[in-house]
Short mmCIF file of C-alpha atoms and ligand atoms in Angstrom, two decimals:
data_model
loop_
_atom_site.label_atom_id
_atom_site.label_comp_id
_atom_site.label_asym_id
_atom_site.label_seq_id
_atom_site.Cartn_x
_atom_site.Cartn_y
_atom_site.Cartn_z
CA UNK A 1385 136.30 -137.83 -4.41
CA UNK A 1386 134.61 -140.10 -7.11
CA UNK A 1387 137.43 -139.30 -9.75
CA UNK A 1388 139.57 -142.44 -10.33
CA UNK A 1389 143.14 -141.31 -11.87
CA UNK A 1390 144.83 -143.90 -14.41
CA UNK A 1391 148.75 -144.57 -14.67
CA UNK A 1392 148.78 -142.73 -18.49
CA UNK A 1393 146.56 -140.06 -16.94
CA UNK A 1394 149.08 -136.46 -15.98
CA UNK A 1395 147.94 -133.97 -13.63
CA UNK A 1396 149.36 -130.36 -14.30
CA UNK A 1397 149.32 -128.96 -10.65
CA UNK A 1398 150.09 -124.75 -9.62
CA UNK A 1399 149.07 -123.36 -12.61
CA UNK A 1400 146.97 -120.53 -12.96
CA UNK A 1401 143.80 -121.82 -15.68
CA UNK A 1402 142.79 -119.05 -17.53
CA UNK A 1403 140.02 -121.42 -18.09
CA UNK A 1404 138.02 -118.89 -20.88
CA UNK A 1405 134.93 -120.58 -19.75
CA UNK A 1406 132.26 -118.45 -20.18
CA UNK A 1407 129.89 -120.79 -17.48
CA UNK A 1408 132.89 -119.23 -14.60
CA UNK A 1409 131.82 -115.92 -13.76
CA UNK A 1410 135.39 -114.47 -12.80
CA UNK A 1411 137.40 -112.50 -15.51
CA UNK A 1412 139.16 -114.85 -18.16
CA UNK A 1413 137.50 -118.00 -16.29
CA UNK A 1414 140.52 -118.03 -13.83
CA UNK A 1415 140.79 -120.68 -11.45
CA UNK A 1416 143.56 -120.57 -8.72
CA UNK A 1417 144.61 -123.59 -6.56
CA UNK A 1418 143.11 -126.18 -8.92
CA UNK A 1419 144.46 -129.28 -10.54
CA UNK A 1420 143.95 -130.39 -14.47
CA UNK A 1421 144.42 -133.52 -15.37
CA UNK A 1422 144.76 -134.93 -18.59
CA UNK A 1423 144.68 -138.37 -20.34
CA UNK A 1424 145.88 -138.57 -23.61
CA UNK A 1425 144.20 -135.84 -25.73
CA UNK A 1426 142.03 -135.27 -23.19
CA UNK A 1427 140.90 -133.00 -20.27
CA UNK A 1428 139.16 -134.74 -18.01
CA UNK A 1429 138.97 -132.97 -14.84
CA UNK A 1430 139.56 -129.48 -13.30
CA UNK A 1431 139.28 -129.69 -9.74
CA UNK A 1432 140.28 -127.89 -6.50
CA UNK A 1433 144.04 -128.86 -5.29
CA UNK A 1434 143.99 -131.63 -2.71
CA UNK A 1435 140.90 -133.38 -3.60
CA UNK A 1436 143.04 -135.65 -5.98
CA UNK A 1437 144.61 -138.87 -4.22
CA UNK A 1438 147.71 -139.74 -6.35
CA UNK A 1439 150.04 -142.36 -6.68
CA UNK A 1440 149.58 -143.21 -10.05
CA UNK A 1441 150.44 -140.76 -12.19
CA UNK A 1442 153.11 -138.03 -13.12
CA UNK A 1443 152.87 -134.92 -11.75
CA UNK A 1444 153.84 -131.37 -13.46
CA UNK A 1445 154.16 -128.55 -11.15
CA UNK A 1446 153.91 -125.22 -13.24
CA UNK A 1447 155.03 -123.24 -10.33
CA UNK A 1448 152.45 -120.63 -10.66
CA UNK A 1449 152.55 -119.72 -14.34
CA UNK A 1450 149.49 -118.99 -16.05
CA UNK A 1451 148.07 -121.71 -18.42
CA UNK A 1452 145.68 -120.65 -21.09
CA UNK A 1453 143.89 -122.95 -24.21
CA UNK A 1454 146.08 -122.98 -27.32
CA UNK A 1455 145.72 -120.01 -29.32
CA UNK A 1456 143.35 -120.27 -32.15
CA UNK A 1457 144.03 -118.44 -35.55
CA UNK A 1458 140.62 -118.72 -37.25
CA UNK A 1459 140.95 -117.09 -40.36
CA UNK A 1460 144.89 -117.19 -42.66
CA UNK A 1461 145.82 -117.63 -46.49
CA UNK A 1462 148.61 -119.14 -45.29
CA UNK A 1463 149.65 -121.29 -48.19
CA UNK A 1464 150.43 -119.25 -50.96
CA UNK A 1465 153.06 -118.82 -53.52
CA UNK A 1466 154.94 -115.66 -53.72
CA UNK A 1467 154.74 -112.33 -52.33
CA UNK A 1468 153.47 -108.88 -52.63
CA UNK A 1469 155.95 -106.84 -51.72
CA UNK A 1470 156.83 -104.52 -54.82
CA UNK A 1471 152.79 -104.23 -54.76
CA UNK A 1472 153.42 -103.40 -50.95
CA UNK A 1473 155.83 -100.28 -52.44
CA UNK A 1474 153.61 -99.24 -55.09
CA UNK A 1475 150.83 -99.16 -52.27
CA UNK A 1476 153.45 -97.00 -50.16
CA UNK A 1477 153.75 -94.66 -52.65
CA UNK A 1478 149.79 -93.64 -52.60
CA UNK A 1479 148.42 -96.21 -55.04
CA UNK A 1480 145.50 -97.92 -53.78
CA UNK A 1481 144.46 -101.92 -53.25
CA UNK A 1482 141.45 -101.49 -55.24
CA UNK A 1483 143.51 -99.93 -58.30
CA UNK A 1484 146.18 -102.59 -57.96
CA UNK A 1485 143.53 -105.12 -57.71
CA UNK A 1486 142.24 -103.78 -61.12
CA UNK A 1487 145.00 -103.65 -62.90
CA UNK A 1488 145.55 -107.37 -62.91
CA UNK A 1489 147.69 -107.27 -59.54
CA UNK A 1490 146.24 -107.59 -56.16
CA UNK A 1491 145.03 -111.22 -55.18
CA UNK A 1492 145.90 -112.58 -59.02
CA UNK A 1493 149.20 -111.63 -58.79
CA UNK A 1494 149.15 -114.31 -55.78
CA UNK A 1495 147.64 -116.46 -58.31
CA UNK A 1496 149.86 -116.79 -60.63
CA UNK A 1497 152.51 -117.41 -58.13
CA UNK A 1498 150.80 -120.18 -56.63
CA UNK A 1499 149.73 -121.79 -59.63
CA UNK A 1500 153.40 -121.90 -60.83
CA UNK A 1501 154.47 -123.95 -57.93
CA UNK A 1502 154.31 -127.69 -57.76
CA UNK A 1503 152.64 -128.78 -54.55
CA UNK A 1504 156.01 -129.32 -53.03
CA UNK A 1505 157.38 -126.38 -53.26
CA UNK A 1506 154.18 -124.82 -51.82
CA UNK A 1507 154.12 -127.06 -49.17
CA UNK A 1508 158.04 -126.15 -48.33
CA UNK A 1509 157.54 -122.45 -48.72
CA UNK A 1510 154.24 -122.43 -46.11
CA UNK A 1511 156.16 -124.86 -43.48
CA UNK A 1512 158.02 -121.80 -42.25
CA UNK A 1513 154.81 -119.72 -42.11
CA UNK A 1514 153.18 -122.27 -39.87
CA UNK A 1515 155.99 -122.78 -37.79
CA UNK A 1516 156.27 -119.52 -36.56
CA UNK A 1517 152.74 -119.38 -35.64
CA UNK A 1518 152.98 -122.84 -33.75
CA UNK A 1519 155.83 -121.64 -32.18
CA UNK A 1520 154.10 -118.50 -30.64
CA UNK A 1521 151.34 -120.95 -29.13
CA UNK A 1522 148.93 -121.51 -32.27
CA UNK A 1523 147.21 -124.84 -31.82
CA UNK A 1524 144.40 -124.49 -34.16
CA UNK A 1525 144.79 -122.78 -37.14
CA UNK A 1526 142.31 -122.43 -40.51
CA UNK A 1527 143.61 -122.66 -43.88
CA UNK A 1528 142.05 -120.93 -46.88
CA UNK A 1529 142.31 -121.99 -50.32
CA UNK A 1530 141.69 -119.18 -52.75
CA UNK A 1531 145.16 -118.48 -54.81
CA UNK A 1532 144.42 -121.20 -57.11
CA UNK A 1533 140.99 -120.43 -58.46
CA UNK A 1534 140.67 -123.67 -60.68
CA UNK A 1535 139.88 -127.15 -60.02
CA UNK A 1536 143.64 -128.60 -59.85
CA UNK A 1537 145.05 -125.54 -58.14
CA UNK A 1538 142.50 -125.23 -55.92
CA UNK A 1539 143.09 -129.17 -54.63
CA UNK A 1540 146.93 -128.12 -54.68
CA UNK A 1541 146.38 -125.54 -52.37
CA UNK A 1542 144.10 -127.96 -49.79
CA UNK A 1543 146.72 -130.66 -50.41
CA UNK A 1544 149.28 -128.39 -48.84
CA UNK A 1545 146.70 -127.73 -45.77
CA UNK A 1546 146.32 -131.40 -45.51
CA UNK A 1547 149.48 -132.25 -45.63
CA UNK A 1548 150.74 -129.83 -43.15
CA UNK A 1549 147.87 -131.01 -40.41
CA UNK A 1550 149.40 -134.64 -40.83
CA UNK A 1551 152.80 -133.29 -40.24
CA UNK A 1552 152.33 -130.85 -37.39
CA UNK A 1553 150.86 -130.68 -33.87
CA UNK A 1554 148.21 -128.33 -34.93
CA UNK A 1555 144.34 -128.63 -35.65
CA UNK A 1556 144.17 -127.30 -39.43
CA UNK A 1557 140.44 -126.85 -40.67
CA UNK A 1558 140.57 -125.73 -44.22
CA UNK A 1559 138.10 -123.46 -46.68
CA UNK A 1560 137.34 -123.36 -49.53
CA UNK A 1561 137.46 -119.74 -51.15
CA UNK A 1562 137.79 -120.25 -54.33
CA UNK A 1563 134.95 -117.41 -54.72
CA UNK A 1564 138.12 -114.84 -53.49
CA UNK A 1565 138.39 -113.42 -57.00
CA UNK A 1566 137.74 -113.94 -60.65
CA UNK A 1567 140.57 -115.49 -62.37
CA UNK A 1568 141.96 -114.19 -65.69
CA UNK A 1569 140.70 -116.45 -67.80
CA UNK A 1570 137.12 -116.14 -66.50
CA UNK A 1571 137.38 -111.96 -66.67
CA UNK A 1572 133.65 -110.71 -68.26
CA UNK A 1573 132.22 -113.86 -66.88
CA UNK A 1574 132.13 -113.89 -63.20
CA UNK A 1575 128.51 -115.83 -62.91
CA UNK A 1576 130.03 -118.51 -65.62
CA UNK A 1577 133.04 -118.83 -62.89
CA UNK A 1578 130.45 -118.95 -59.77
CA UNK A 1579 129.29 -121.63 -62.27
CA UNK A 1580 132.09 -123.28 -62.14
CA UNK A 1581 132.70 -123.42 -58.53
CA UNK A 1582 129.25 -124.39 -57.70
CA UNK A 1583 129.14 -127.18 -60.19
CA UNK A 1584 132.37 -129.00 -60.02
CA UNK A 1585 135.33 -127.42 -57.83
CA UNK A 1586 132.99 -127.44 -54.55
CA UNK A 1587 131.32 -131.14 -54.87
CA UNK A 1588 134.27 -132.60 -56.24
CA UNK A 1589 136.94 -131.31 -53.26
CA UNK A 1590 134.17 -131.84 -50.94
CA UNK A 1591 133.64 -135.02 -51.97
CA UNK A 1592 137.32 -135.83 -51.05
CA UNK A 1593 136.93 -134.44 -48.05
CA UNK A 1594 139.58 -131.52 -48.59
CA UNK A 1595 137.48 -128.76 -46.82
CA UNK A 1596 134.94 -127.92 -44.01
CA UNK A 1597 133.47 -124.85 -44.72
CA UNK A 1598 133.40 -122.51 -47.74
CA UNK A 1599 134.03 -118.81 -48.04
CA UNK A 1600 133.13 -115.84 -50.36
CA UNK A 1601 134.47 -112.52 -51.02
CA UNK A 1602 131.34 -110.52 -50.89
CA UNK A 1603 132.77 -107.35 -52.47
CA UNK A 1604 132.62 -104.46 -55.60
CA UNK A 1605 136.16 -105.83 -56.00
CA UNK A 1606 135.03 -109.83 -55.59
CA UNK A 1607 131.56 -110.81 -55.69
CA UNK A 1608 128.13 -109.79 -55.90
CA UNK A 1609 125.35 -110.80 -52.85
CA UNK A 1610 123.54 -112.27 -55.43
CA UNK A 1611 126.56 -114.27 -56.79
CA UNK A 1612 127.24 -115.21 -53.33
CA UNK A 1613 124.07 -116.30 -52.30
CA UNK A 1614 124.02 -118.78 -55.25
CA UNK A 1615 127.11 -120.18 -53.72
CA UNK A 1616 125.56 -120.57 -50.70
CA UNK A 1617 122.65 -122.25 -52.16
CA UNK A 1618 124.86 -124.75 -53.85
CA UNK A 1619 127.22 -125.08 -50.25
CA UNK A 1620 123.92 -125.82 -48.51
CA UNK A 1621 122.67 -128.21 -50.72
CA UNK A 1622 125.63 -130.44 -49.87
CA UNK A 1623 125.48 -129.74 -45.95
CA UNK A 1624 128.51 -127.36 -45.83
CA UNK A 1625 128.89 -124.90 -43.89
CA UNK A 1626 129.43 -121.00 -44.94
CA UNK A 1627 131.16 -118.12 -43.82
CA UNK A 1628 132.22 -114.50 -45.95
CA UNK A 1629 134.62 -112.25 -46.24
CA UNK A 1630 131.76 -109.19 -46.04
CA UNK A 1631 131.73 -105.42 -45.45
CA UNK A 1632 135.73 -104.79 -45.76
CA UNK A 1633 135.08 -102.01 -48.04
CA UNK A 1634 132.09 -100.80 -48.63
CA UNK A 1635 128.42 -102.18 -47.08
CA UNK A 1636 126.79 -104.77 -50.09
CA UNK A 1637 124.87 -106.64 -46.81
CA UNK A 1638 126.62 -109.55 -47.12
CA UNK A 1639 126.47 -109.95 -43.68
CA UNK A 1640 122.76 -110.38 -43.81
CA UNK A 1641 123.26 -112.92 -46.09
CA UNK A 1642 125.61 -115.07 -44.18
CA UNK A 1643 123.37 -115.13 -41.15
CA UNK A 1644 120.52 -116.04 -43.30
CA UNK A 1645 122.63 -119.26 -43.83
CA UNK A 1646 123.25 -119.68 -40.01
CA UNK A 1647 126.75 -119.36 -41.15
CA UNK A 1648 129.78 -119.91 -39.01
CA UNK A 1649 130.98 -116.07 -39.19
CA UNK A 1650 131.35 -112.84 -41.04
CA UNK A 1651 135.00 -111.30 -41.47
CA UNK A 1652 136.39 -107.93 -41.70
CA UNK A 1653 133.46 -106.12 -41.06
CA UNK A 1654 134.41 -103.02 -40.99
CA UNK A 1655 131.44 -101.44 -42.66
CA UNK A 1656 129.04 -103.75 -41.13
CA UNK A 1657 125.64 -101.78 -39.84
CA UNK A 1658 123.20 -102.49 -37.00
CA UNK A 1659 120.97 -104.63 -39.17
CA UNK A 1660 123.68 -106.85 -39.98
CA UNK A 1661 124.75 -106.51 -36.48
CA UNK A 1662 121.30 -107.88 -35.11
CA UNK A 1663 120.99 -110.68 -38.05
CA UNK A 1664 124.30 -112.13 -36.49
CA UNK A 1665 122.58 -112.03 -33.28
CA UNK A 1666 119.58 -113.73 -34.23
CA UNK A 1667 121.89 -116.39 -36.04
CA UNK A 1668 124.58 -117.02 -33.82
CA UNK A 1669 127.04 -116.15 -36.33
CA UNK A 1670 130.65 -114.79 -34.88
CA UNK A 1671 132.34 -111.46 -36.00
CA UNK A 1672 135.70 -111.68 -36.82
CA UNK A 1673 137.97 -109.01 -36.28
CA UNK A 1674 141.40 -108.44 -38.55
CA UNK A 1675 142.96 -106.13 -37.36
CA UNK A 1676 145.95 -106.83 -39.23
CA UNK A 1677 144.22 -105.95 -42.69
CA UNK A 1678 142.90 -103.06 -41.36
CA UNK A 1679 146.33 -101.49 -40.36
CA UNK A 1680 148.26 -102.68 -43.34
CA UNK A 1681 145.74 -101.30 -45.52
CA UNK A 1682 145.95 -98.18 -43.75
CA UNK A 1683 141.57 -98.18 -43.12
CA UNK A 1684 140.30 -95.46 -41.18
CA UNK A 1685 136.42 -97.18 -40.61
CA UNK A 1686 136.45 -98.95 -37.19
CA UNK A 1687 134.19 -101.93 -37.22
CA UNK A 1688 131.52 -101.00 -34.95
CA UNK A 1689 133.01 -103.03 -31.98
CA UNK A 1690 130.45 -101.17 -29.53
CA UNK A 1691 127.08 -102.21 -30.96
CA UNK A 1692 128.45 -105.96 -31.22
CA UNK A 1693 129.57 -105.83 -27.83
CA UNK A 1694 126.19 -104.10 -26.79
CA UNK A 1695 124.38 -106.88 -28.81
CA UNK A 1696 126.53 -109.40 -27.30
CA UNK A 1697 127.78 -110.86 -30.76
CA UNK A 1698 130.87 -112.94 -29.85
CA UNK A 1699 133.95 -111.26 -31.54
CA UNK A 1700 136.86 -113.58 -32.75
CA UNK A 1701 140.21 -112.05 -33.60
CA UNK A 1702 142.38 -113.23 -36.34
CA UNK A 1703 145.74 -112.79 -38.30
CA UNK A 1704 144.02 -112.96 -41.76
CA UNK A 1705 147.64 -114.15 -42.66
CA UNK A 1706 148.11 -112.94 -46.63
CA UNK A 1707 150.81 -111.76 -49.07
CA UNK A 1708 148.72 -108.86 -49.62
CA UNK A 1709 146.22 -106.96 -46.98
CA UNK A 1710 148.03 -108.90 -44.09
CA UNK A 1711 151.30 -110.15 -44.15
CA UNK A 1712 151.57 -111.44 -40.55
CA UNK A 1713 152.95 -114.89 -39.46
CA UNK A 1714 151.87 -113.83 -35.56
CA UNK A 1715 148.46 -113.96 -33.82
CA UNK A 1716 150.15 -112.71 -30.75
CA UNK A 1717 151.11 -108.90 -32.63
CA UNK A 1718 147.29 -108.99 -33.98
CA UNK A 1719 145.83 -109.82 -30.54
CA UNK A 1720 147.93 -106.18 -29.56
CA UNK A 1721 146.49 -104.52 -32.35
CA UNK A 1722 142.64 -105.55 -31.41
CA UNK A 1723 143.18 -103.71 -28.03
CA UNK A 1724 145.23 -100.81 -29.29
CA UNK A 1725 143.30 -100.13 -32.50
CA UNK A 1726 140.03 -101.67 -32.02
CA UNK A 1727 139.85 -101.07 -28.39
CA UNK A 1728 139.04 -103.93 -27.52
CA UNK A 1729 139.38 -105.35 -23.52
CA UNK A 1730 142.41 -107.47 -22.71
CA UNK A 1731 139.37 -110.01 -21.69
CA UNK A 1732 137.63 -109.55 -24.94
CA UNK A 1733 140.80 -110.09 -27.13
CA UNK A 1734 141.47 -113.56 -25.03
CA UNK A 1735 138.06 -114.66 -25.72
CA UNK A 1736 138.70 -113.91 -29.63
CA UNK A 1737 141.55 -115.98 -30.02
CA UNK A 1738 140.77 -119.27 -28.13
CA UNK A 1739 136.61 -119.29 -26.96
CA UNK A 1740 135.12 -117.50 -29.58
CA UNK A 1741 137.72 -118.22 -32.74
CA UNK A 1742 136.33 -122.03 -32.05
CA UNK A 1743 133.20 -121.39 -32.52
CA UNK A 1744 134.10 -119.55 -35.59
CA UNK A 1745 135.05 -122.71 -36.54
CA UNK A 1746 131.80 -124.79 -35.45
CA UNK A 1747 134.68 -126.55 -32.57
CA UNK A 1748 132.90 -124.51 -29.60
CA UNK A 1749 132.55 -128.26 -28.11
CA UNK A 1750 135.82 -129.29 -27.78
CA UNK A 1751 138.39 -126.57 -28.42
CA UNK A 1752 139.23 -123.31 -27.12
CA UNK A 1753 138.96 -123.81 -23.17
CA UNK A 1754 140.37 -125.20 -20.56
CA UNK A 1755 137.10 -127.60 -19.99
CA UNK A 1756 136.69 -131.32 -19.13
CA UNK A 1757 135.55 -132.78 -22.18
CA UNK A 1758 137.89 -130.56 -24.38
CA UNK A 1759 141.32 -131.34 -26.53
CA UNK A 1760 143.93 -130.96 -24.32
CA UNK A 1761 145.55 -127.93 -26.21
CA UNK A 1762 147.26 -125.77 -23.70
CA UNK A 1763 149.90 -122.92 -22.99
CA UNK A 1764 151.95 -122.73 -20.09
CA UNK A 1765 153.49 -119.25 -20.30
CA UNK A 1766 156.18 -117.54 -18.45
CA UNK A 1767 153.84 -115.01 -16.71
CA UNK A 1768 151.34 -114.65 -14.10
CA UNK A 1769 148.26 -112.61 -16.01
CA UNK A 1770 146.55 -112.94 -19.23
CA UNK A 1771 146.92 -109.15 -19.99
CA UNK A 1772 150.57 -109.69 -20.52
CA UNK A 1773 150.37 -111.92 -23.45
CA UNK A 1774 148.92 -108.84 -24.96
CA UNK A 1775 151.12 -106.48 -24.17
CA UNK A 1776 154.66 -107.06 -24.41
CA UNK A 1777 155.63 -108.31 -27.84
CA UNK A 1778 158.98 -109.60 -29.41
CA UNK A 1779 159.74 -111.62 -26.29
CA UNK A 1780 159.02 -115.10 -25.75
CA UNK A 1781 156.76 -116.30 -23.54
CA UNK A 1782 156.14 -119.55 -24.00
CA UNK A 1783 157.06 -121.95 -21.26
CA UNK A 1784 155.42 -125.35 -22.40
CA UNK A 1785 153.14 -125.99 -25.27
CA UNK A 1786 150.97 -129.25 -25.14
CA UNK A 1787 149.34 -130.41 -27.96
CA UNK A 1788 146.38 -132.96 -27.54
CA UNK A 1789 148.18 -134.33 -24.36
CA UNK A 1790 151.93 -133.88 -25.30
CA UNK A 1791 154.57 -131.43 -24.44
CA UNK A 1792 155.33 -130.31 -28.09
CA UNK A 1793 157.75 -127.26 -27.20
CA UNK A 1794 159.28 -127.25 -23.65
CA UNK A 1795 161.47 -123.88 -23.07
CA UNK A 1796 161.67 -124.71 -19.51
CA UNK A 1797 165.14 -125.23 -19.45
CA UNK A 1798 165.81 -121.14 -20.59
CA UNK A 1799 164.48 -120.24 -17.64
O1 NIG B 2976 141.25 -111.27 -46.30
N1 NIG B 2976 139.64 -109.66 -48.74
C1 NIG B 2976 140.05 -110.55 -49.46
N2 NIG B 2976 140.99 -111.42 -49.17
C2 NIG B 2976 142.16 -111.17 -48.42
C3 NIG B 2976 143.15 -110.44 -49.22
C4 NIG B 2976 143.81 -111.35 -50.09
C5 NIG B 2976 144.87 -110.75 -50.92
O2 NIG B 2976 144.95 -109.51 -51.09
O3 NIG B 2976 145.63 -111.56 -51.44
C6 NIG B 2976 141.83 -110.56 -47.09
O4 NIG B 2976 142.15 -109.42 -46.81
FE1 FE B 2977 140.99 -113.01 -45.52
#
């Protein structure tokens, strides 16, 4: 064999690679008898066990457990200040979200809390949130901002992002959402806030390099599609990327819109028809699912999971980690939810959380398999099959979790 292994190089030997390569034909991309070997953040080769002539490197033998890529969480608020739980108990007691939102709570009650906080405090009160998702096998993770709706808040809130990314084994890309909602001291002039946004919070936190894509809440409650496209307009004119928050509660075709952008996905969805559906089709754009809204908000309209799978639109599944529609620090209870609520197949929820959440991202290069070429991101867990993950929750799993290379968590010795 032609492949020439290097002393840094490490081959991880009797695992079985839930590969989620779409190019294998067999269910999850599972390959059985094969060796990966990576070299510093690296995968650079999958190949059939005993091809590889070793005495150069360290071997890890993963007796048999199943390895899958690092879980991807492609859509969170997960630095925020505050929380929402007395809204939570008003909510409980039959008011709704949209009548909260409109009476000054809702998403600006978030805002106040977060603009209240210096960045350090924000920073410490989101470490905990983060941890608990790296500890359940996150290892790529997206960061709105969106709770500070003015220039310096806004930066405050991307700081936090930033500054958690340089202090954590994790992949952070960040948003920008600062069209979420309007903030109180724009109320009666939503276009003179779009304004705003389009004129100096976007180019000037772009041009620091704080975000990667930005993000609109295309809603009666949030934005107009024609208020959204001129955001778009403006994002495009700088080369960013866009994505929306579309068709959580009622249809406004914002959808449409984002695919007419080529944008990097539509989320929520839930009232999302077939001409939407084939726009994202013709665009490439993935759907993402949030379950997790969807059952704290108590919605009874299923996203129309059958006509995306019918028109083969990839589905990516999310926490949509908030104080308020979502308040739910684990991908692992949300990837449950997609199959129980949504229906969707154990196979189908595995794609949405590692193949298909990356290209949610625009990363469908180099993240979310197990793929020579890729960032060597990876879960050993204590189980055989993929389904598993899925179904039992509140235990553990997690056997080994490598980040770019390195063993970040090792629970080996519980075992
Ligand atoms: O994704 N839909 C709008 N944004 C959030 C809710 C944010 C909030 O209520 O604070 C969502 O559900
Ligand atoms: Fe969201």
């Amino acid at each position: 064999m032609s492949f020439k292994l290097l002393a840094q190089d490490i081959i991880w030997r009797n695992g079985r690679l839930a590969t989620m390569d779409p190019d294998l034909k067999t269910a999850y991309g599972l390959l059985e008898n094969y060796d990966m070997v990576t070299r510093g953040k690296t995968i650079v080769a999958i190949l059939p066990q005993g091809i590889l002539d070793n005495d150069v490197c360290e071997i890890v033998d993963l007796a048999g457990r199943l390895v899958t890529p690092g879980l991807i969480d492609c859509h969170t608020h997960l630095v925020f200040g505050g929380n929402r739980a007395p809204e939570w108990e008003q909510r409980m007691k039959g008011i709704s979200y949209e009548t909260i939102s409109q009476q000054g709570g809702g998403i600006n009650s978030t805002v106040r809390a977060t603009r209240s906080l210096s960045e350090d405090n924000l920073y410490r009160i989101s470490q905990p949130r983060l941890e608990a998702l790296i500890r359940e096998g996150v290892t790529t993770i997206e960061m709105k901002s969106g709770y500070g709706l003015d220039l310096q808040n806004e930066e405050k809130q991307l700081n936090v992002a930033k500054r958690l990314a340089e202090a954590y084994p994790i992949t952070v890309s960040s948003t920008l959402l600062s069209a979420h909602t309007v903030p109180p001291e724009y109320q009666g002039k939503s276009d003179e806030y779009i304004d705003l946004i389009c004129e100096q919070i976007m180019p000037q936190l772009w041009q620091k390099g704080l975000f990667e894509s930005v993000d609109v809440f295309c809603e009666s409650v949030g934005f107009s599609l024609e208020q959204s496209k001129k955001l778009f307009l403006a994002a495009q004119q700088l080369g960013i990327p866009v994505k929306g928050h579309v068709e959580q509660l009622s249809n406004l075709g914002g959808s449409e819109l984002v695919a007419s952008f080529k944008g990097l996905s539509v989320d929520h969805i839930e009232y999302l028809d077939l001409q939407g559906i084939r726009a994202l089709k013709e665009s490439g754009t993935v759907a993402v699912l949030l379950p997790g809204a969807f059952y704290f908000l108590r919605e009874t309209k299923l996203p129309p999971i059958e006509l995306l799978r019918e028109n083969q639109v990839p589905m990516a599944i999310s926490t949509d980690f908030n104080p308020g529609t979502s308040p739910f620090a684990s991908l692992r209870m949300v990837m449950n939810m997609a199959a129980v609520l949504f229906r969707l197949t154990p196979e189908e929820v595995w794609s949405g959380v590692t193949c298909h959440a990356a290209r949610a991202l625009g990363r469908e290069e180099t993240h979310g398999q197990l793929k020579t070429g890729y960032q060597a991101d990876f879960i050993v867990w204590n189980v055989s099959e993929p389904v598993e993950i899925i179904y039992e929750q509140g235990s553990h799993p997690l056997h080994l979790r490598v980040y770019q290379g390195k063993v970040t968590h090792d629970h080996s010795s519980f075992f």
